[in-house]
Amino acid sequence: MPTVEKDHQHNEKYGEKMSTAIVRHILVKDLSTAEVLKKQLQAGAEFAKLAKQHSICNSAKRGGELGEIKKGQLVPVIDKLVFSAPEKTLQGPIKSKFGFHLLEVKFRMDGFH
């Protein structure tokens, strides 16, 4: 019968990690809007305020906060970036089937599942 301890030992032995990240983003329909917002953010604009005003994602009402994201949860192009880009650095614009994203990985955690 599996136990938490045995699962943990198995995961350590075979390197099976559950990566998660805390992410926020702004999603807009066109590249020009994304570029304007990126310049505003780089000039010191408040991320949450711009997300609430401009993002077309449901996360806009939370200031762009996506919360805790597990690897494989987002569209591939965004997922790859979330788990490889430097933390606390504005990324984008990144094109997906939904539009153009500006995102920031607040931090990542690697834990065994």
Short mmCIF file of C-alpha atoms in Angstrom, two decimals:
data_model
loop_
_atom_site.label_atom_id
_atom_site.label_comp_id
_atom_site.label_asym_id
_atom_site.label_seq_id
_atom_site.Cartn_x
_atom_site.Cartn_y
_atom_site.Cartn_z
CA MET A 1 0.00 0.00 0.00
CA PRO A 2 1.49 3.41 -0.99
CA THR A 3 2.29 5.85 1.76
CA VAL A 4 3.30 9.49 1.68
CA GLU A 5 6.81 8.51 2.78
CA LYS A 6 7.14 5.84 0.06
CA ASP A 7 5.79 8.25 -2.57
CA HIS A 8 8.30 10.88 -1.45
CA GLN A 9 11.18 8.35 -1.58
CA HIS A 10 10.08 7.21 -5.06
CA ASN A 11 9.90 10.79 -6.30
CA GLU A 12 13.33 11.63 -4.87
CA LYS A 13 14.84 8.51 -6.41
CA TYR A 14 13.38 9.09 -9.87
CA GLY A 15 13.49 12.88 -9.83
CA GLU A 16 9.76 13.41 -10.26
CA LYS A 17 9.17 16.96 -9.12
CA MET A 18 5.96 18.94 -9.08
CA SER A 19 6.90 22.44 -10.20
CA THR A 20 4.61 25.32 -9.41
CA ALA A 21 4.89 29.05 -9.97
CA ILE A 22 3.08 32.14 -8.75
CA VAL A 23 2.33 34.20 -11.86
CA ARG A 24 0.55 37.38 -12.87
CA HIS A 25 -0.24 38.51 -16.40
CA ILE A 26 -2.02 40.96 -18.62
CA LEU A 27 -3.74 39.61 -21.74
CA VAL A 28 -4.69 41.92 -24.61
CA LYS A 29 -5.89 41.30 -28.16
CA ASP A 30 -3.25 43.23 -30.10
CA LEU A 31 0.50 43.64 -30.10
CA SER A 32 0.48 47.44 -30.11
CA THR A 33 -1.54 47.58 -26.87
CA ALA A 34 0.81 45.04 -25.29
CA GLU A 35 3.84 47.10 -26.26
CA VAL A 36 2.32 50.32 -24.86
CA LEU A 37 1.48 48.56 -21.56
CA LYS A 38 4.98 47.07 -21.36
CA LYS A 39 6.52 50.55 -21.68
CA GLN A 40 4.20 51.82 -18.95
CA LEU A 41 5.19 48.94 -16.66
CA GLN A 42 8.88 49.52 -17.35
CA ALA A 43 8.35 53.19 -16.45
CA GLY A 44 6.94 52.18 -13.05
CA ALA A 45 3.19 51.79 -13.64
CA GLU A 46 1.38 49.51 -11.20
CA PHE A 47 0.90 46.02 -12.69
CA ALA A 48 -2.39 45.30 -10.91
CA LYS A 49 -3.92 48.61 -11.96
CA LEU A 50 -3.04 48.11 -15.64
CA ALA A 51 -4.29 44.51 -15.51
CA LYS A 52 -7.63 45.63 -14.08
CA GLN A 53 -7.98 48.34 -16.73
CA HIS A 54 -6.77 46.49 -19.84
CA SER A 55 -6.59 42.70 -19.46
CA ILE A 56 -9.25 40.62 -21.20
CA CYS A 57 -8.54 37.63 -18.95
CA ASN A 58 -10.78 36.76 -15.99
CA SER A 59 -7.72 37.35 -13.81
CA ALA A 60 -8.05 41.11 -14.49
CA LYS A 61 -10.36 41.49 -11.50
CA ARG A 62 -7.54 40.08 -9.32
CA GLY A 63 -4.98 42.48 -10.78
CA GLY A 64 -3.75 39.86 -13.23
CA GLU A 65 -2.93 37.32 -10.53
CA LEU A 66 -3.17 33.77 -11.87
CA GLY A 67 -2.20 32.32 -8.51
CA GLU A 68 -0.35 29.04 -8.17
CA ILE A 69 0.22 27.43 -11.57
CA LYS A 70 1.35 23.85 -12.07
CA LYS A 71 3.51 22.81 -14.98
CA GLY A 72 1.28 21.91 -17.95
CA GLN A 73 -1.68 24.03 -16.82
CA LEU A 74 -1.22 26.87 -19.31
CA VAL A 75 -0.96 26.97 -23.11
CA PRO A 76 2.45 25.53 -24.11
CA VAL A 77 4.16 28.78 -25.14
CA ILE A 78 3.24 30.45 -21.84
CA ASP A 79 3.86 27.32 -19.76
CA LYS A 80 7.40 27.00 -21.13
CA LEU A 81 8.14 30.63 -20.31
CA VAL A 82 6.66 30.43 -16.81
CA PHE A 83 9.00 27.57 -15.93
CA SER A 84 12.15 28.96 -17.57
CA ALA A 85 12.10 32.79 -17.43
CA PRO A 86 13.85 34.65 -14.61
CA GLU A 87 11.68 35.44 -11.62
CA LYS A 88 10.46 39.00 -10.95
CA THR A 89 11.19 40.07 -14.55
CA LEU A 90 8.56 41.34 -16.99
CA GLN A 91 8.24 39.03 -20.01
CA GLY A 92 6.53 39.66 -23.31
CA PRO A 93 4.63 40.42 -25.30
CA ILE A 94 4.15 36.70 -25.95
CA LYS A 95 1.63 35.62 -28.57
CA SER A 96 -0.78 32.77 -27.86
CA LYS A 97 -4.08 31.73 -29.38
CA PHE A 98 -5.76 34.05 -26.85
CA GLY A 99 -3.84 37.22 -27.69
CA PHE A 100 -0.69 38.87 -26.36
CA HIS A 101 0.54 38.33 -22.82
CA LEU A 102 2.74 40.36 -20.54
CA LEU A 103 3.69 38.22 -17.58
CA GLU A 104 5.78 38.08 -14.50
CA VAL A 105 6.79 35.00 -12.55
CA LYS A 106 6.72 36.18 -8.96
CA PHE A 107 8.46 33.00 -7.78
CA ARG A 108 8.72 29.27 -8.46
CA MET A 109 8.72 26.27 -6.16
CA ASP A 110 10.00 22.79 -6.88
CA GLY A 111 8.53 20.21 -4.59
CA PHE A 112 8.08 16.49 -4.70
CA HIS A 113 4.55 15.31 -5.24
#
